[in-house]
mmCIF file of C-alpha atoms in Angstrom:
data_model
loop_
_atom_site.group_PDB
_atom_site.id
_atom_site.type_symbol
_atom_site.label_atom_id
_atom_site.label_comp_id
_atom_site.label_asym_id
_atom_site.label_seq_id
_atom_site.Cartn_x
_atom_site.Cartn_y
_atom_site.Cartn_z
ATOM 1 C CA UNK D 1 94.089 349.025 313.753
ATOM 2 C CA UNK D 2 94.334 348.021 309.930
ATOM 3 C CA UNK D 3 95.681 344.167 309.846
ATOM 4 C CA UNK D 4 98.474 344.033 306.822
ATOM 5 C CA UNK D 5 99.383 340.219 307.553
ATOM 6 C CA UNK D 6 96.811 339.296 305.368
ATOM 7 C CA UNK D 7 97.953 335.319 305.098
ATOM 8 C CA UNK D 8 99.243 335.562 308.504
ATOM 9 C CA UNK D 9 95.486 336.468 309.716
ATOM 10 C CA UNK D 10 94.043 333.715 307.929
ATOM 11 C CA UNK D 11 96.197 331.145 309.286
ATOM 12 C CA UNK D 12 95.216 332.749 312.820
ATOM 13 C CA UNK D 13 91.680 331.934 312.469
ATOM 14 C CA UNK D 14 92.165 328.720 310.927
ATOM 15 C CA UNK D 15 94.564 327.644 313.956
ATOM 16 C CA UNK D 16 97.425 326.661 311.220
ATOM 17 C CA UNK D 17 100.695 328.017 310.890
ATOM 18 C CA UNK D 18 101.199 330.992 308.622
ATOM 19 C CA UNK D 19 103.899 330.748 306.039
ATOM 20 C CA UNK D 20 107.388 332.490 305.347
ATOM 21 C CA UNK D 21 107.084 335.732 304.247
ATOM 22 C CA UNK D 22 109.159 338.257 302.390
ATOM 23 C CA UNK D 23 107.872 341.424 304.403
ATOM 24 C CA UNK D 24 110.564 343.933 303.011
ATOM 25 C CA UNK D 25 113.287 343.801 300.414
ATOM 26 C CA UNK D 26 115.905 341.517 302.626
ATOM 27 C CA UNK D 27 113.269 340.869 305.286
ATOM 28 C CA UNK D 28 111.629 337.792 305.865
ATOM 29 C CA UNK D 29 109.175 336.397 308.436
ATOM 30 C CA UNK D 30 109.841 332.854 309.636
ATOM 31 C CA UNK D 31 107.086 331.561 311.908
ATOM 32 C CA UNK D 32 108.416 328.851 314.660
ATOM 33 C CA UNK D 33 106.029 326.775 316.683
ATOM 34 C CA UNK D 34 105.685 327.020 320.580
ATOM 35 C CA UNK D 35 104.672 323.737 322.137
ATOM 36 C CA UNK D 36 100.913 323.297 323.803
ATOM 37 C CA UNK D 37 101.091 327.140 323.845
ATOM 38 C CA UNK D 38 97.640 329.017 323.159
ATOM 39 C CA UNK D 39 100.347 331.478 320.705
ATOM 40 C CA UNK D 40 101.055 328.604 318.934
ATOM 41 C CA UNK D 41 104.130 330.111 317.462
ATOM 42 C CA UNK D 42 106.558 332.927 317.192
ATOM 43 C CA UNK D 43 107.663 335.257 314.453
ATOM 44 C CA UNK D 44 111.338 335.637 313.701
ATOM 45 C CA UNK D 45 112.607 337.796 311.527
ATOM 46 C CA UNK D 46 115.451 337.730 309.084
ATOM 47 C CA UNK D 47 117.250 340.474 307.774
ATOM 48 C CA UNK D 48 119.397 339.579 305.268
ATOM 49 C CA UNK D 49 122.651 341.660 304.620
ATOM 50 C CA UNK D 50 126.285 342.032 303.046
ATOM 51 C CA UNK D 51 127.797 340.259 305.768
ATOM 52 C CA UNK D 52 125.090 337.387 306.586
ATOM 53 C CA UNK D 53 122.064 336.889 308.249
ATOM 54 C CA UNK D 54 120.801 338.912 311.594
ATOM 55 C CA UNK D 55 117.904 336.264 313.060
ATOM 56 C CA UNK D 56 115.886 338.338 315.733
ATOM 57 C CA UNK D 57 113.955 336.015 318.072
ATOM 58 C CA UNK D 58 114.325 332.809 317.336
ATOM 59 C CA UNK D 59 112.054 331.147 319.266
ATOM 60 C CA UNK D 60 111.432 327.880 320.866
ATOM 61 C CA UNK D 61 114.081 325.169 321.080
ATOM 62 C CA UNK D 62 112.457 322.216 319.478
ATOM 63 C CA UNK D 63 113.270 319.890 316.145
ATOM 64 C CA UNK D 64 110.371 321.364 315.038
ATOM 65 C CA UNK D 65 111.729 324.742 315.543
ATOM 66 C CA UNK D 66 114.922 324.299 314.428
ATOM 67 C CA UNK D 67 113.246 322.281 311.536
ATOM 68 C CA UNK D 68 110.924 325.809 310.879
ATOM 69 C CA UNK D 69 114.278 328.492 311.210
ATOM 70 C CA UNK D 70 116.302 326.187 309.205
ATOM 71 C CA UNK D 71 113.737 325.852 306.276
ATOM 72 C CA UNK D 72 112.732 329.496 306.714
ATOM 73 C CA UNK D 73 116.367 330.303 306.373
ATOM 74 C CA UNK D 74 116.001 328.123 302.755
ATOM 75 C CA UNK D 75 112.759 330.432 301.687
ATOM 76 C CA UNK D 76 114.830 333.452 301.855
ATOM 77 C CA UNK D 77 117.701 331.934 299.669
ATOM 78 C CA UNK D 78 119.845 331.508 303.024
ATOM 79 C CA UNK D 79 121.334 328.892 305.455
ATOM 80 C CA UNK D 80 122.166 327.929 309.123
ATOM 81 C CA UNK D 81 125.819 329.142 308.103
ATOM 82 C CA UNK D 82 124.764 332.481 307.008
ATOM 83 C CA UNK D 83 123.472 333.524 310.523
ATOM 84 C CA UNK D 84 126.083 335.880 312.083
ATOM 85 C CA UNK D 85 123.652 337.629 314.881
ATOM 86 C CA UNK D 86 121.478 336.851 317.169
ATOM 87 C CA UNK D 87 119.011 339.379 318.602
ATOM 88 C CA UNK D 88 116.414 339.201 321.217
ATOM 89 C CA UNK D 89 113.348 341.646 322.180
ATOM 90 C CA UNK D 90 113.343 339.667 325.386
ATOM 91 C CA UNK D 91 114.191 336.545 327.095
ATOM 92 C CA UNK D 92 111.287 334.514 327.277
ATOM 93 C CA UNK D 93 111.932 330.797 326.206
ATOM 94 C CA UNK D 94 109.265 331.185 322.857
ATOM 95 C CA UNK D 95 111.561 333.927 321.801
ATOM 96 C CA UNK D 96 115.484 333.583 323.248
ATOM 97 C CA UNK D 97 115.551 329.526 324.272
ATOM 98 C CA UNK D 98 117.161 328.799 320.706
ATOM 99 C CA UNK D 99 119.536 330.702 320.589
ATOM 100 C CA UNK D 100 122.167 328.915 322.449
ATOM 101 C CA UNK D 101 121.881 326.497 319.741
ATOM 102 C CA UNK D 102 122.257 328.603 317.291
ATOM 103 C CA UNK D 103 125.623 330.225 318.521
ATOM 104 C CA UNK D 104 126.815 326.516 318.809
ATOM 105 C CA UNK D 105 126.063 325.634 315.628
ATOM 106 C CA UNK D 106 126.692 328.905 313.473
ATOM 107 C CA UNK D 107 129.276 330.261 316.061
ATOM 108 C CA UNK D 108 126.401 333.900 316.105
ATOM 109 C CA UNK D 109 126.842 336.490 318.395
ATOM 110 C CA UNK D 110 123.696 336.917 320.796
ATOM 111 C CA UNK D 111 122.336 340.163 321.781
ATOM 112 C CA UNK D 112 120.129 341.665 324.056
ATOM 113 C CA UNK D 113 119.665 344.837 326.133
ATOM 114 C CA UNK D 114 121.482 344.481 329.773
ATOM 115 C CA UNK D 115 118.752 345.036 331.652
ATOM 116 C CA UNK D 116 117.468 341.983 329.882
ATOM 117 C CA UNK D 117 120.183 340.007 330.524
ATOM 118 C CA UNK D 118 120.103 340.240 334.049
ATOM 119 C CA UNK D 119 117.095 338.728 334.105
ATOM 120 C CA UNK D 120 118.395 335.556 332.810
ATOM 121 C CA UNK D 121 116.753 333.347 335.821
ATOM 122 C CA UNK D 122 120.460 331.531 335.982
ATOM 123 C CA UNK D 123 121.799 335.259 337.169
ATOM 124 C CA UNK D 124 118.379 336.147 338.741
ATOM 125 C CA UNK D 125 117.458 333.707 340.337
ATOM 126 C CA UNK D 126 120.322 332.209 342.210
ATOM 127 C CA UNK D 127 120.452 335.106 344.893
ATOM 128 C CA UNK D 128 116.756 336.183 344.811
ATOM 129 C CA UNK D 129 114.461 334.279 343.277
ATOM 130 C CA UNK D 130 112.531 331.005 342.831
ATOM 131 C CA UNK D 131 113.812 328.559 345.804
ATOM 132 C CA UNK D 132 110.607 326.670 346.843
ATOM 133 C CA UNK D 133 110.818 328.030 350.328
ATOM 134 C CA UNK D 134 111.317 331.932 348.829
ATOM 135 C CA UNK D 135 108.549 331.402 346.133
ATOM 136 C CA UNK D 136 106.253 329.952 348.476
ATOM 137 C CA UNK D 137 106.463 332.161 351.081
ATOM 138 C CA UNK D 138 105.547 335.204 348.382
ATOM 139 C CA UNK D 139 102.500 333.397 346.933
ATOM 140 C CA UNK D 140 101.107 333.220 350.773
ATOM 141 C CA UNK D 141 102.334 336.595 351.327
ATOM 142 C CA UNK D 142 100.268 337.757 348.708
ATOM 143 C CA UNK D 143 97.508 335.784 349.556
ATOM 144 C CA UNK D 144 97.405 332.702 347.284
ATOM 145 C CA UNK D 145 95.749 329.839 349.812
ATOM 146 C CA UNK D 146 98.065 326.935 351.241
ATOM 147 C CA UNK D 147 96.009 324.350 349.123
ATOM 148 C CA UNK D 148 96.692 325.894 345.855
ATOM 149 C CA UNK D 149 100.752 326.836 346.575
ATOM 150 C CA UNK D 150 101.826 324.027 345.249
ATOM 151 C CA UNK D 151 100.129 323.879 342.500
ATOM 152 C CA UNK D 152 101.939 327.605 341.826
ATOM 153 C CA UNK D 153 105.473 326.803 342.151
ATOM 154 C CA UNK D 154 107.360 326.286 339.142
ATOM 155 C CA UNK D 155 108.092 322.202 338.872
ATOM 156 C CA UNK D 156 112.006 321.864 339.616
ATOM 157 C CA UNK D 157 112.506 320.532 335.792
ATOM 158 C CA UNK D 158 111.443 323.343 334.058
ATOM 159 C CA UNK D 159 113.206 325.949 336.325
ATOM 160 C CA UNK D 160 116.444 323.498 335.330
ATOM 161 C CA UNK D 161 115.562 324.267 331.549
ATOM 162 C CA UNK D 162 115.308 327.870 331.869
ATOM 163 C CA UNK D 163 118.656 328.260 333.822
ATOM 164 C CA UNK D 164 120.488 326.792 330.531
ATOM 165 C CA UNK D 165 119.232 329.558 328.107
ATOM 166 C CA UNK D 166 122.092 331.491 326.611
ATOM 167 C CA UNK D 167 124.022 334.246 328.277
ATOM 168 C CA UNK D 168 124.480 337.144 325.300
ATOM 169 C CA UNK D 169 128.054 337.796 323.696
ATOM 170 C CA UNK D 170 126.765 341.629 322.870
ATOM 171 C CA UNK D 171 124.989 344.656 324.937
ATOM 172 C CA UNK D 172 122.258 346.262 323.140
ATOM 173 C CA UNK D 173 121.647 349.445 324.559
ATOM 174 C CA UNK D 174 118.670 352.464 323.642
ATOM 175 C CA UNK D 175 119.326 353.820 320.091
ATOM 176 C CA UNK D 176 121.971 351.520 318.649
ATOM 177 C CA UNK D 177 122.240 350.909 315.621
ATOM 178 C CA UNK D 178 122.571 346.529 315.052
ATOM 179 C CA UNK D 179 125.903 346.431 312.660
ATOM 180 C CA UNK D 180 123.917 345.547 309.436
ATOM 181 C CA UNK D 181 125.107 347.399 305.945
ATOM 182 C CA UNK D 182 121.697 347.454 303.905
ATOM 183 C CA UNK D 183 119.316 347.895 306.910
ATOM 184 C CA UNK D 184 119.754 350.793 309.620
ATOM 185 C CA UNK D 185 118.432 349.198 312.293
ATOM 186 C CA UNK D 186 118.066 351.183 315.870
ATOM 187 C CA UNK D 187 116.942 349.510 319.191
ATOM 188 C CA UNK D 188 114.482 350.727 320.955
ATOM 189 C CA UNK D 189 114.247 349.918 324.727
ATOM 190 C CA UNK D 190 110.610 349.630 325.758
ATOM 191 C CA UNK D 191 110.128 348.325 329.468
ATOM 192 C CA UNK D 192 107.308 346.660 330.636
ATOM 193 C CA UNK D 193 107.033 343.451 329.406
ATOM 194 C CA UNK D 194 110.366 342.833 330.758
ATOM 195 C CA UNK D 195 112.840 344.854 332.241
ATOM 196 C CA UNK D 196 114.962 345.083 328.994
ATOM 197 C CA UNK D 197 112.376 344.173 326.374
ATOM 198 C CA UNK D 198 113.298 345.832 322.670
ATOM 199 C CA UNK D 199 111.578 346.648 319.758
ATOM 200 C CA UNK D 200 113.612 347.093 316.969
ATOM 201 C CA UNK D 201 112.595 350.140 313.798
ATOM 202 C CA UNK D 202 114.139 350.291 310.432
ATOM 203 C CA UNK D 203 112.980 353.534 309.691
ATOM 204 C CA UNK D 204 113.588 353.559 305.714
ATOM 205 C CA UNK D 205 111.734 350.165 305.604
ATOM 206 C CA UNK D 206 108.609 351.744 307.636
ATOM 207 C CA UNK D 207 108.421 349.069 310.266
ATOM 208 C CA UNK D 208 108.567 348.529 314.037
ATOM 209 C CA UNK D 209 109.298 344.985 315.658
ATOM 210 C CA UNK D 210 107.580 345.112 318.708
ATOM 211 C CA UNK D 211 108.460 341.948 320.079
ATOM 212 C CA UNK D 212 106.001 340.716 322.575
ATOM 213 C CA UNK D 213 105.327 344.994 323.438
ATOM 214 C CA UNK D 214 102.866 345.546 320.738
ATOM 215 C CA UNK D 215 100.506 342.695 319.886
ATOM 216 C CA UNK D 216 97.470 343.413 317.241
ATOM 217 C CA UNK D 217 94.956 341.010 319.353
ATOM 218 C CA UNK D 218 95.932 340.653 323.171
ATOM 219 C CA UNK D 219 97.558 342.677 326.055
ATOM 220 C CA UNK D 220 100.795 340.949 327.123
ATOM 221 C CA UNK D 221 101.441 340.244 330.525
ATOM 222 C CA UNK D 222 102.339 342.639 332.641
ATOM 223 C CA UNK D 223 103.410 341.281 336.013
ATOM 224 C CA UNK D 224 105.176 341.582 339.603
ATOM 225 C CA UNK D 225 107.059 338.671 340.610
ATOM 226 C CA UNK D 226 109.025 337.564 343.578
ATOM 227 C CA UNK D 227 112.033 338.258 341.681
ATOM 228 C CA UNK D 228 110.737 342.153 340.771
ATOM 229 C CA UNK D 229 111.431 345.519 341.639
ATOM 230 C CA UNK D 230 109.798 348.678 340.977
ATOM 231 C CA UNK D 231 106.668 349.636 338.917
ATOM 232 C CA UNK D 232 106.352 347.345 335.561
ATOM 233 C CA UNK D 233 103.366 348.480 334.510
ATOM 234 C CA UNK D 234 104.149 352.623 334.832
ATOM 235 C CA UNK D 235 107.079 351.547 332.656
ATOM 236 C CA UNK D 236 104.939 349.571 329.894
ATOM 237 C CA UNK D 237 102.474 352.456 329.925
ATOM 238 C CA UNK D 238 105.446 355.164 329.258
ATOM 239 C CA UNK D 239 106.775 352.943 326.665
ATOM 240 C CA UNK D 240 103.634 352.665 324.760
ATOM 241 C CA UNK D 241 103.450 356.549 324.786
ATOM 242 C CA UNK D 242 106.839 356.089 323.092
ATOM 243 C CA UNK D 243 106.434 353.477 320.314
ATOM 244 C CA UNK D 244 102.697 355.101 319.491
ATOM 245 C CA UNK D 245 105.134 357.871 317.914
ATOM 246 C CA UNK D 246 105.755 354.932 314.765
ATOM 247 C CA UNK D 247 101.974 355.177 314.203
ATOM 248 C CA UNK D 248 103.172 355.534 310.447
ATOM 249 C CA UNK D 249 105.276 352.214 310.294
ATOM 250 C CA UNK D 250 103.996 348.567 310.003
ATOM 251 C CA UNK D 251 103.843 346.658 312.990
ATOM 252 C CA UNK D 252 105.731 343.109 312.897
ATOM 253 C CA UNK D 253 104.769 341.643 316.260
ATOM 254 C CA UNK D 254 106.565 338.297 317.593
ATOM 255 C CA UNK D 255 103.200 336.833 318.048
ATOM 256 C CA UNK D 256 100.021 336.488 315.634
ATOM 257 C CA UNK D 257 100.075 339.034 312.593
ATOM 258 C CA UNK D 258 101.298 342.163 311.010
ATOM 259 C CA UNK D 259 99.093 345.454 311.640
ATOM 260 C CA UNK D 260 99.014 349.072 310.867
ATOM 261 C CA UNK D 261 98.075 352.559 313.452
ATOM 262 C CA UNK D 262 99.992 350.860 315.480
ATOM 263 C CA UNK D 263 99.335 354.402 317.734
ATOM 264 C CA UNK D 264 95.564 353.492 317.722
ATOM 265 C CA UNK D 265 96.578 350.064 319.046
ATOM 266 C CA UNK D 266 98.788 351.837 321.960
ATOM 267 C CA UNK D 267 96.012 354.047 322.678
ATOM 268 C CA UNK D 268 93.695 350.591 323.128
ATOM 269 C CA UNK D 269 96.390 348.840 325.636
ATOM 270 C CA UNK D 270 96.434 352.299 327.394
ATOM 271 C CA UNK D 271 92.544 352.752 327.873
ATOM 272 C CA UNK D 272 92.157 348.363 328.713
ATOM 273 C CA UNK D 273 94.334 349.081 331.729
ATOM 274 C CA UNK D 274 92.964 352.093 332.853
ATOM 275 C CA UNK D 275 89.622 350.347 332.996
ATOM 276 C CA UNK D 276 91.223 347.360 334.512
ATOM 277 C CA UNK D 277 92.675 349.507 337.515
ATOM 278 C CA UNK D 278 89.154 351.244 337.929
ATOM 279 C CA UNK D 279 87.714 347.378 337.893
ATOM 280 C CA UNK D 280 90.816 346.909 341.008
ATOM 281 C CA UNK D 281 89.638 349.938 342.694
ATOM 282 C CA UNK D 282 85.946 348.463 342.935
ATOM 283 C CA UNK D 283 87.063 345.284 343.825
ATOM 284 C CA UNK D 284 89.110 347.031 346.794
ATOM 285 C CA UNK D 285 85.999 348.710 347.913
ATOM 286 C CA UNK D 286 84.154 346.030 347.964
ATOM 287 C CA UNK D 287 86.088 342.826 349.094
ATOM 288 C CA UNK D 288 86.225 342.407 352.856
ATOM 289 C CA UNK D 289 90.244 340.816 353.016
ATOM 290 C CA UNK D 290 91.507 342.614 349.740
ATOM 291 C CA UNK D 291 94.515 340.112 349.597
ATOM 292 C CA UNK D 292 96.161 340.496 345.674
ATOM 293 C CA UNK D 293 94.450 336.796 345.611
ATOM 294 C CA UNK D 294 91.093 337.346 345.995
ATOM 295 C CA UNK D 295 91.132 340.898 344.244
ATOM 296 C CA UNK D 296 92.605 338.843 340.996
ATOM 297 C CA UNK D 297 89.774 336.303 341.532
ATOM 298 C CA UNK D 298 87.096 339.331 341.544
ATOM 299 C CA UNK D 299 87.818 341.218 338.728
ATOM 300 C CA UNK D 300 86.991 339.964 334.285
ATOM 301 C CA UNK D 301 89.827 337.457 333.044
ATOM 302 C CA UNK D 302 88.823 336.518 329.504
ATOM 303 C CA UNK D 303 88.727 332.781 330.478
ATOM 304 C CA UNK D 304 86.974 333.327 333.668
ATOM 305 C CA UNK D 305 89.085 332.942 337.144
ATOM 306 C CA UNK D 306 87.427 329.508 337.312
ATOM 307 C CA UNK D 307 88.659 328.300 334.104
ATOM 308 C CA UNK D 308 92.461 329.628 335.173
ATOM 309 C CA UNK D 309 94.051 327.085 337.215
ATOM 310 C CA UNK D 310 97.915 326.305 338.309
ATOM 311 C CA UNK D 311 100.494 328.755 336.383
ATOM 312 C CA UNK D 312 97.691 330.815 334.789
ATOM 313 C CA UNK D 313 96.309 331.748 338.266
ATOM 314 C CA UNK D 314 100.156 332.977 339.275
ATOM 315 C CA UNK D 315 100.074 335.099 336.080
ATOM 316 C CA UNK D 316 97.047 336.611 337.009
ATOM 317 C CA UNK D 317 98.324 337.307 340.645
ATOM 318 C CA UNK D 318 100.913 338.686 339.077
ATOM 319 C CA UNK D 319 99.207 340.679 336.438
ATOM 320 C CA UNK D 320 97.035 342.115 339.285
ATOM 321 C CA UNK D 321 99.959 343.036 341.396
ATOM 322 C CA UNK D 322 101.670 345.011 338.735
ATOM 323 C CA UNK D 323 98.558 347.345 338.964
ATOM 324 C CA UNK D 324 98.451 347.634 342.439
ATOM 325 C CA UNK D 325 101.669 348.488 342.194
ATOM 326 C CA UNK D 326 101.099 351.495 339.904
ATOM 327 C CA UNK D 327 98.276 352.367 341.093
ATOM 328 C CA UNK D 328 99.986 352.617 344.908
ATOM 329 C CA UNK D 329 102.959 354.679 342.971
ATOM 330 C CA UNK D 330 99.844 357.073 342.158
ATOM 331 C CA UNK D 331 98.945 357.574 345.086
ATOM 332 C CA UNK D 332 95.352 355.791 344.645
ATOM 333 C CA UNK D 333 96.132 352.351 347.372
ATOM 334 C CA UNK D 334 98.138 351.887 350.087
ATOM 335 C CA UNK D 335 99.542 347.600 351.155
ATOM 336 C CA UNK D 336 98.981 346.777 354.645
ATOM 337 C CA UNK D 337 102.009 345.998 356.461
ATOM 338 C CA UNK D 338 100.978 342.696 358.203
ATOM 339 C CA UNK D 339 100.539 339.326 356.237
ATOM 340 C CA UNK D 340 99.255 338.671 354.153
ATOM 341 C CA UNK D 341 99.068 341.897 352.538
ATOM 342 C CA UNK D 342 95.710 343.610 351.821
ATOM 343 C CA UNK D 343 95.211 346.707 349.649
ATOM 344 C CA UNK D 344 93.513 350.093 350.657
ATOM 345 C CA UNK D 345 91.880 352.793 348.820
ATOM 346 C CA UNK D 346 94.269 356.052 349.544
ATOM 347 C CA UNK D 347 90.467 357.891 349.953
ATOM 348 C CA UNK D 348 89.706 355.959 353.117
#
């Protein structure tokens, strides 16, 4: 991996925010702070065209957010009333919770892919999802201990936050073009992260945003929640097979800096989970109640399991599950069907 965000790099290590950017003729980065976050910001992009301003992710809703888009708007010789479109990689609040502000206040269109979109937790989680009783009942399922659940569940407040964030006005499907004159710009829909999570290539420009899919310095979460189906983590692995076919474009992640070999840097994420699932598979074979719990407590966090506690814990649980699941949809574990569940090498 070559790092290209020279300034933005600097910043990284000095723990300060990077400044606005011109990346590419009509292209600008716009960094926008995430609150007691250990990213510390996001990076929005502007693409500047005929018809006004496309703003993809703009991050966290905040005065000092809006402060950050609307002086980053300023840099690139623009303004709150140029913005005409909204996009989204995903809808995480550090990348999608301002944009219901800015459709109110610029009258934008929002877009995202639909399989994104119906993970907006007001859709999601209203049949499924993150009741106290439901969420509760699949921590202990998986084998979280009753002294720690509540410290798990999401505090009623901030579930009431994320049910507000913005429902899109446009679908945003695999290989569309985003209606821009001087910039072709093509979605590309790369599971994993999220069910609908996009990164977006302008192939004349030679770059890739990857959104949260690609990130020069850390492995984004890849998880199984109560509220998920199916096999994230197959799908994240496929998709970086995909996007490692750009290994001649700059990267422009959402998070930290700008990088090149972006295919070296897929081929990285690739080999860290394969030796993560062969660190599960030890951990199976060696635990004596392989709950999802304790094998997420057995295996290398960077922090240490001790020094996770509350909501980091449940994203480890969850991280953990997601390879269990893959790893049971090749055929290497079996779940137990009693309660809670326990996993099984397939070999014994």
């Amino acid at each position: 991996m070559i790092i290209t965000g020279t300034d933005q790099h600097e910043a990284w290590q000095r723990r300060v925010m990077p400044p606005v950017e011109r990346v590419r003729p009509g292209l600008w980065s716009v960094p926008v702070p995430i609150p007691n976050s250990p990213l510390r910001y996001t990076l929005s992009y502007l693409f500047l065209d005929d018809a006004g301003v496309l703003l993809v992710d703009p991050g966290w809703d905040s005065d000092a957010g809006r402060a950050a888009i609307t002086a980053g708007l300023g840099a690139a010789g623009a303004s709150l009333d140029d913005v005409t479109g909204v996009v989204v990689t995903h809808v995480h609040p550090d990348h999608h919770a301002m944009s219901g502000w800015l459709r109110e206040r610029t009258g934008a269109w929002i877009g995202m892919h639909p399989a994104e979109a119906a993970t907006l937790p007001a859709r999601s989680w209203h049949d499924r999802g993150r009741a106290p009783a439901t969420d509760r009942a699949w921590l202990l399922r998986h084998g979280a201990p009753e002294s720690e659940v509540d410290e798990l569940i999401m505090p009623a407040e901030r579930v009431e936050e994320l049910m507000g964030m913005a429902e899109p006005d446009r679908a945003i499907e695999d290989g569309d073009l985003l209606p821009l004159a001087r910039h072709e710009l093509r979605a590309i829909w790369t599971p994993g992260h999220t069910p609908g999570h996009l990164c977006l290539h302008e192939e004349g420009a030679g770059v890739l945003l990857t959104g949260d899919h690609l990130l020069p310095r850390i492995s984004p979460n890849i998880g199984v929640h109560a509220i998920t189906d199916g096999n994230p983590l197959g799908a994240y692995l496929d998709s970086l097979e995909l996007v490692a076919k750009f290994g001649a474009d700059e990267a422009l992640p959402a998070h930290e800096y700008r990088f090149r070999a972006l295919d070296a840097r897929a081929a990285d994420l690739v080999r860290h989970h394969d030796e993560r699932g062969a660190e599960i598979m030890h951990a199976i074979d060696t635990l004596a109640a392989p709950t999802g719990w304790a094998i997420a407590a057995a295996i290398t966090w960077s922090r240490g399991w001790d020094a996770l506690q509350g909501m980091l814990r449940r994203l480890a649980l969850a991280e953990t599950l997601a390879h269990l699941e893959h790893l049971s949809a090749l055929g290497a574990v079996r779940p137990s069907a009693d309660t809670p569940v326990r996993w099984h090498s397939a070999r014994g």
